[in-house]
XYZ file of C-alpha atoms in Angstrom:
410
model
C -8.381 9.014 15.213
C -9.972 6.868 17.700
C -7.453 5.300 20.032
C -9.101 1.590 19.773
C -8.715 1.599 15.962
C -5.364 2.943 15.125
C -2.364 0.476 15.473
C 1.084 1.302 15.794
C 3.291 -1.256 14.166
C 6.967 -1.760 13.245
C 8.531 -4.284 10.793
C 11.918 -6.081 10.383
C 13.193 -6.005 6.956
C 12.981 -9.775 5.982
C 13.845 -9.913 2.152
C 15.077 -13.361 1.107
C 16.524 -13.517 -2.406
C 19.300 -16.277 -1.948
C 19.663 -17.846 -5.525
C 22.720 -16.465 -7.025
C 23.937 -16.136 -10.605
C 26.256 -13.712 -12.579
C 28.581 -13.061 -9.569
C 25.701 -12.275 -7.163
C 25.562 -12.758 -3.425
C 22.637 -14.068 -1.565
C 20.380 -11.289 -0.048
C 18.992 -12.588 3.256
C 18.345 -9.497 5.531
C 18.061 -11.644 8.748
C 21.434 -13.065 8.042
C 23.093 -9.956 7.005
C 21.607 -7.713 9.803
C 22.440 -10.729 12.364
C 18.683 -10.891 13.311
C 18.754 -14.709 13.386
C 21.122 -14.407 16.279
C 19.591 -11.546 17.839
C 15.855 -12.209 17.257
C 14.730 -12.192 20.805
C 16.640 -9.014 21.693
C 15.181 -7.378 18.653
C 11.644 -8.361 19.458
C 12.002 -7.155 23.052
C 13.111 -3.703 21.519
C 10.069 -3.623 19.279
C 7.713 -4.459 22.355
C 9.590 -1.727 24.339
C 8.636 0.766 21.622
C 5.076 0.665 22.545
C 4.231 -0.977 19.108
C 1.258 -3.442 19.281
C 1.914 -5.109 15.971
C 4.876 -6.176 13.844
C 5.303 -7.330 10.340
C 7.483 -10.530 10.455
C 8.560 -12.599 7.630
C 9.337 -16.346 7.657
C 12.347 -17.590 5.538
C 10.488 -20.102 3.374
C 13.707 -21.142 1.829
C 15.227 -22.194 5.207
C 12.048 -23.795 6.269
C 11.464 -26.029 3.194
C 14.707 -26.876 1.987
C 13.407 -30.069 0.408
C 9.935 -30.275 -1.181
C 7.208 -30.963 1.392
C 9.914 -31.289 4.213
C 9.616 -28.657 6.960
C 12.149 -27.602 9.496
C 10.397 -25.374 11.959
C 13.342 -25.272 14.639
C 13.938 -21.682 14.461
C 10.600 -20.641 13.565
C 9.172 -22.468 16.610
C 11.349 -20.243 18.911
C 10.011 -17.049 17.475
C 6.555 -17.895 17.140
C 6.591 -19.126 20.784
C 7.818 -15.601 21.756
C 4.668 -14.142 20.131
C 2.511 -16.721 21.987
C 4.290 -15.788 25.337
C 3.939 -11.881 24.526
C 0.465 -11.431 23.001
C 0.915 -7.669 23.469
C 2.956 -7.704 20.181
C 0.838 -9.071 17.431
C 2.546 -10.400 14.229
C 1.447 -9.849 10.795
C 3.178 -12.842 9.112
C 4.701 -12.247 5.865
C 4.840 -15.781 4.263
C 6.899 -14.623 1.126
C 8.960 -11.666 1.026
C 10.606 -11.895 -2.611
C 12.267 -15.184 -2.332
C 11.538 -18.892 -2.930
C 13.168 -22.082 -2.046
C 16.132 -23.251 -4.110
C 14.484 -26.408 -5.372
C 11.718 -24.506 -7.035
C 13.342 -24.131 -10.541
C 12.517 -20.840 -12.430
C 11.191 -19.586 -9.001
C 7.886 -17.505 -9.452
C 7.717 -18.292 -13.034
C 7.400 -21.966 -12.138
C 3.879 -23.324 -13.122
C 3.783 -25.111 -9.705
C 4.648 -22.129 -7.762
C 0.998 -21.157 -6.662
C 0.267 -24.694 -5.428
C 3.673 -24.995 -3.632
C 3.317 -21.564 -1.593
C -0.228 -22.595 -0.675
C 1.162 -25.860 0.644
C 3.870 -23.973 2.763
C 1.208 -21.444 3.944
C -1.086 -24.241 5.051
C 1.593 -26.001 6.902
C 2.500 -22.708 8.558
C -1.215 -22.264 9.768
C -1.669 -25.708 10.947
C 1.337 -25.290 13.237
C 0.627 -21.836 14.469
C -2.929 -20.831 13.537
C -4.180 -21.326 16.931
C -2.404 -17.897 17.892
C -1.229 -16.458 14.721
C -4.146 -14.717 12.970
C -2.757 -12.019 10.672
C -1.383 -12.915 7.405
C 0.110 -11.211 4.273
C 0.206 -13.994 1.677
C 3.063 -12.200 -0.348
C 4.637 -8.763 0.189
C 4.772 -6.426 -2.588
C 3.623 -8.281 -5.740
C 4.351 -5.045 -7.811
C 7.925 -4.833 -6.810
C 8.328 -8.733 -7.100
C 7.205 -8.475 -10.741
C 9.370 -5.488 -11.620
C 12.517 -7.085 -10.081
C 11.853 -10.557 -11.356
C 9.982 -10.072 -14.292
C 10.397 -6.429 -15.765
C 13.873 -5.485 -15.146
C 15.710 -8.891 -14.863
C 17.285 -8.061 -11.523
C 16.154 -11.052 -9.575
C 15.529 -14.722 -10.211
C 13.992 -15.842 -12.799
C 15.366 -12.886 -14.370
C 12.669 -12.077 -16.916
C 12.398 -8.871 -18.800
C 9.920 -6.488 -20.297
C 6.190 -6.098 -19.577
C 5.564 -9.757 -20.827
C 7.907 -10.872 -17.913
C 6.079 -8.378 -15.651
C 2.780 -9.861 -16.243
C 3.907 -13.350 -16.297
C 5.255 -12.985 -12.637
C 2.349 -10.744 -11.558
C -0.269 -13.468 -12.538
C 1.702 -16.202 -10.977
C 2.038 -14.405 -7.677
C -1.415 -13.259 -7.545
C -2.603 -16.929 -8.061
C -0.435 -17.762 -5.308
C -1.999 -15.127 -2.992
C -5.440 -16.430 -3.798
C -4.567 -20.210 -3.078
C -2.614 -19.206 0.050
C -5.574 -17.305 1.472
C -7.845 -20.276 0.627
C -5.464 -22.806 2.316
C -4.938 -20.584 5.504
C -8.837 -20.021 5.798
C -9.371 -23.691 5.664
C -7.140 -24.138 8.726
C -7.593 -20.682 10.468
C -11.281 -19.669 10.037
C -10.848 -16.428 11.836
C -7.621 -15.455 9.996
C -7.355 -11.673 8.930
C -5.742 -11.079 5.417
C -3.706 -7.808 4.786
C -2.869 -7.680 0.969
C 0.250 -5.621 0.907
C 1.677 -3.888 -2.136
C 4.052 -1.092 -2.870
C 2.119 2.086 -3.789
C 2.773 4.032 -6.851
C 1.548 7.484 -8.002
C 2.351 8.616 -11.712
C 2.301 12.259 -12.659
C 3.556 14.115 -15.677
C 4.334 17.681 -16.898
C 3.800 16.704 -20.476
C 0.189 16.847 -21.787
C 0.987 14.219 -24.552
C 1.769 11.743 -21.790
C -1.548 12.092 -20.000
C -2.644 8.752 -21.523
C 0.384 7.098 -19.961
C -0.267 8.668 -16.566
C -3.886 7.059 -16.723
C -2.680 3.661 -17.874
C -0.015 3.419 -15.097
C -1.986 4.766 -12.319
C -4.551 1.898 -13.228
C -1.619 -0.585 -13.399
C -0.574 0.162 -9.856
C -3.661 -1.682 -8.407
C -3.194 -4.758 -10.874
C -2.562 -7.242 -7.952
C -5.713 -6.121 -6.006
C -7.753 -6.086 -9.329
C -6.533 -9.589 -10.106
C -7.236 -11.163 -6.899
C -10.580 -9.722 -6.427
C -11.611 -10.805 -9.838
C -12.082 -7.348 -11.237
C -10.350 -7.707 -14.695
C -12.889 -8.669 -17.318
C -13.126 -7.852 -21.007
C -14.331 -4.177 -20.133
C -11.566 -3.521 -17.597
C -9.057 -0.678 -18.765
C -6.109 -3.161 -18.276
C -7.672 -6.227 -20.102
C -6.521 -5.493 -23.680
C -3.030 -4.271 -22.325
C -2.383 -7.320 -20.529
C -3.469 -9.504 -23.392
C -1.111 -7.521 -25.520
C 1.839 -8.536 -23.319
C 1.198 -12.236 -23.167
C -1.533 -12.874 -20.544
C -4.182 -15.328 -21.971
C -8.150 -14.748 -21.692
C -8.098 -18.085 -19.882
C -5.801 -16.772 -17.265
C -7.895 -13.704 -16.674
C -10.987 -16.096 -16.660
C -9.462 -18.077 -13.888
C -9.137 -14.962 -11.650
C -12.909 -14.074 -12.418
C -13.788 -17.592 -11.113
C -11.363 -17.517 -7.962
C -11.771 -14.215 -6.312
C -10.662 -13.560 -2.666
C -10.823 -10.170 -0.768
C -8.421 -8.736 1.761
C -9.710 -7.619 5.164
C -7.377 -4.978 5.173
C -5.486 -3.013 2.261
C -2.052 -2.725 3.090
C -0.019 0.241 1.472
C 3.779 0.632 1.363
C 4.476 4.039 0.808
C 8.013 5.700 0.869
C 8.239 9.342 -0.195
C 11.546 8.907 -2.072
C 10.313 5.962 -4.093
C 6.674 5.787 -4.509
C 6.035 8.762 -6.877
C 7.177 8.854 -10.493
C 7.245 11.571 -13.000
C 6.499 10.004 -16.585
C 8.597 11.626 -19.344
C 10.449 10.659 -22.433
C 14.309 10.228 -22.851
C 16.590 11.518 -25.625
C 15.544 8.420 -27.659
C 11.827 9.016 -27.236
C 11.382 6.142 -24.735
C 9.197 6.568 -21.922
C 10.952 6.635 -18.459
C 9.538 6.837 -14.776
C 12.225 8.654 -12.690
C 11.223 8.870 -8.934
C 10.393 12.227 -7.645
C 9.965 13.201 -3.931
C 6.541 12.312 -2.628
C 4.633 13.930 0.006
C 1.649 13.286 2.411
C -0.616 14.780 -0.106
C 0.398 11.868 -2.674
C -0.238 9.348 -0.118
C -3.706 10.525 0.623
C -4.520 10.291 -3.282
C -3.423 6.663 -3.225
C -5.239 5.803 -0.188
C -8.283 7.673 -1.168
C -8.437 5.811 -4.450
C -7.751 2.305 -2.943
C -10.670 2.818 -0.445
C -13.047 3.981 -3.141
C -12.244 0.908 -5.154
C -12.228 -1.763 -2.329
C -14.222 -0.210 0.454
C -11.676 -1.941 2.979
C -9.729 -0.347 5.910
C -6.434 0.791 4.823
C -3.332 0.366 6.841
C 0.210 1.842 6.232
C 2.289 -1.475 6.145
C 5.499 0.320 5.543
C 6.793 3.791 5.515
C 10.080 5.559 6.368
C 12.587 7.827 5.038
C 16.178 7.366 4.024
C 17.950 10.181 5.536
C 18.966 12.011 8.654
C 17.262 11.590 11.957
C 15.776 15.012 11.542
C 14.342 14.086 8.094
C 12.946 10.814 9.395
C 11.095 12.645 12.347
C 9.772 15.356 9.872
C 8.288 12.445 7.690
C 6.868 10.728 10.551
C 5.019 13.881 11.506
C 3.916 14.597 7.886
C 2.501 11.016 7.340
C 0.630 11.137 10.608
C -1.033 14.218 9.571
C -2.178 12.729 6.391
C -3.435 9.756 8.351
C -5.461 12.358 10.545
C -6.830 14.140 7.512
C -7.869 10.866 5.654
C -9.656 9.670 8.792
C -11.504 13.098 9.161
C -12.441 12.615 5.411
C -14.239 9.281 6.223
C -11.237 7.067 4.845
C -10.175 4.645 7.639
C -6.597 4.542 8.086
C -6.345 1.850 10.797
C -2.630 1.849 11.480
C 0.981 2.750 10.669
C 4.063 0.608 10.383
C 7.419 2.114 10.551
C 9.544 -0.095 8.278
C 12.293 -1.069 8.885
C 12.649 -1.055 12.643
C 16.371 -0.931 12.321
C 18.433 -0.178 9.417
C 18.699 -2.428 6.512
C 21.284 -3.502 3.963
C 20.919 -2.151 0.419
C 19.567 -4.572 -1.974
C 22.516 -3.468 -4.090
C 24.762 -5.694 -1.835
C 23.870 -8.666 -4.120
C 26.102 -7.253 -6.935
C 28.170 -4.346 -5.444
C 31.060 -6.275 -3.767
C 30.722 -3.979 -0.795
C 30.878 -5.008 2.949
C 27.714 -5.062 4.735
C 28.715 -2.185 6.777
C 29.200 0.070 3.650
C 25.796 -0.926 2.446
C 23.816 -0.082 5.572
C 21.193 2.370 4.916
C 19.677 4.969 7.474
C 16.149 4.080 7.731
C 15.463 2.694 11.009
C 14.236 3.751 14.572
C 17.418 1.854 15.643
C 20.764 2.382 13.818
C 23.047 -0.466 13.217
C 26.751 0.242 14.224
C 29.510 -2.484 13.636
C 31.895 -3.305 16.375
C 34.136 -6.328 16.602
C 32.155 -8.018 13.864
C 28.806 -7.384 15.522
C 26.040 -5.159 14.469
C 24.796 -3.344 17.652
C 21.284 -1.805 17.783
C 21.579 1.913 18.863
C 18.243 3.692 19.697
C 18.205 7.179 17.952
C 15.921 10.254 18.146
C 13.398 8.780 15.562
C 12.763 5.933 17.908
C 12.205 8.760 20.738
C 9.770 10.536 18.719
C 7.969 7.421 17.505
C 7.650 6.242 21.205
C 6.400 9.708 22.260
C 3.618 9.693 19.609
C 2.409 6.363 20.597
C 2.287 7.405 24.260
C 0.503 10.636 23.443
C -2.153 8.497 21.246
C -2.563 5.998 23.998
C -3.248 8.768 26.570
C -6.151 10.036 24.426
C -4.307 12.572 22.125
C -5.732 12.999 18.519
C -2.558 11.471 16.979
């Protein structure tokens, strides 16, 4: 991998799902991990790691607490930091799962695409002079799963009809967001980020399901780039579950392209083995993924879209030894892909420090009990504060960056 092409990045977990119902608690990772108070120290640590990019989210629900009224006070401070420290380039997550509270029905609201584009344009008008990298919406697939398929997050839809309703809504939002930013920041770079999936099976009778779901994993990219016409393998399936021909025609008429395809890959969560349960229902349990699985996903994405690929999230929930082992494995996969002519232009360790499990919304447990060991920095609670403690994974990450910057192959 050429030194001037491969970017080392980190990311701070920035899930914002703050509407509550049914005994839930707000899930604002910046609040729970005390990043709002420690943002400058956290960004200093990120710079000190040697990373040259950082994925960074904007809490839309705080910025726009009333429609078309924007409070940039906190965001101004953070964006000012990036302006002062251009060695750390932000990739801005404009939406990371949540919406403002005034937007009834959240992603299912018919006005959502225009509302998110308005927010994106306001951000670009304020910071676009020096903020050039944008992700319009993080992980449409997971958003559609949690908000539309499994009824876990607002607006609590269920089933494949709910999945596709949310998916088409957020995909429209991605298109309008990209157009809005481009109208202001003509040299903006768009990284379309989604959770990666790979489906396998040990049952020959389920091979057709594997084909279907391995197609569906690319549904956001297919929609926003205007690929789903009447001949597309997902067309009839989506129509069956409530997507109208007129909706798909809209996407055909309003395509946008990413500059970079962003793949989020977690070996513990990205690979599924399709089988049937005791009642005959198809189920998709996780199985442990490998670097080889990531290579298949990345190769297929590049074959389809002919765009550079960036690993926009990866890490491993486990011991420091397990995380270091995974870091080495995914870097080896990157090296092999580049040697095979598939341009992998960067790797993001995500999250930079430990996160609070999303189950916090309903578990009733304390933040300390819900901390998950993913990060380069561990979070340790003392006297009500979550202290950032550098661990051996960070040392390994920094060593690899130094080796790479000094001309090494990795």
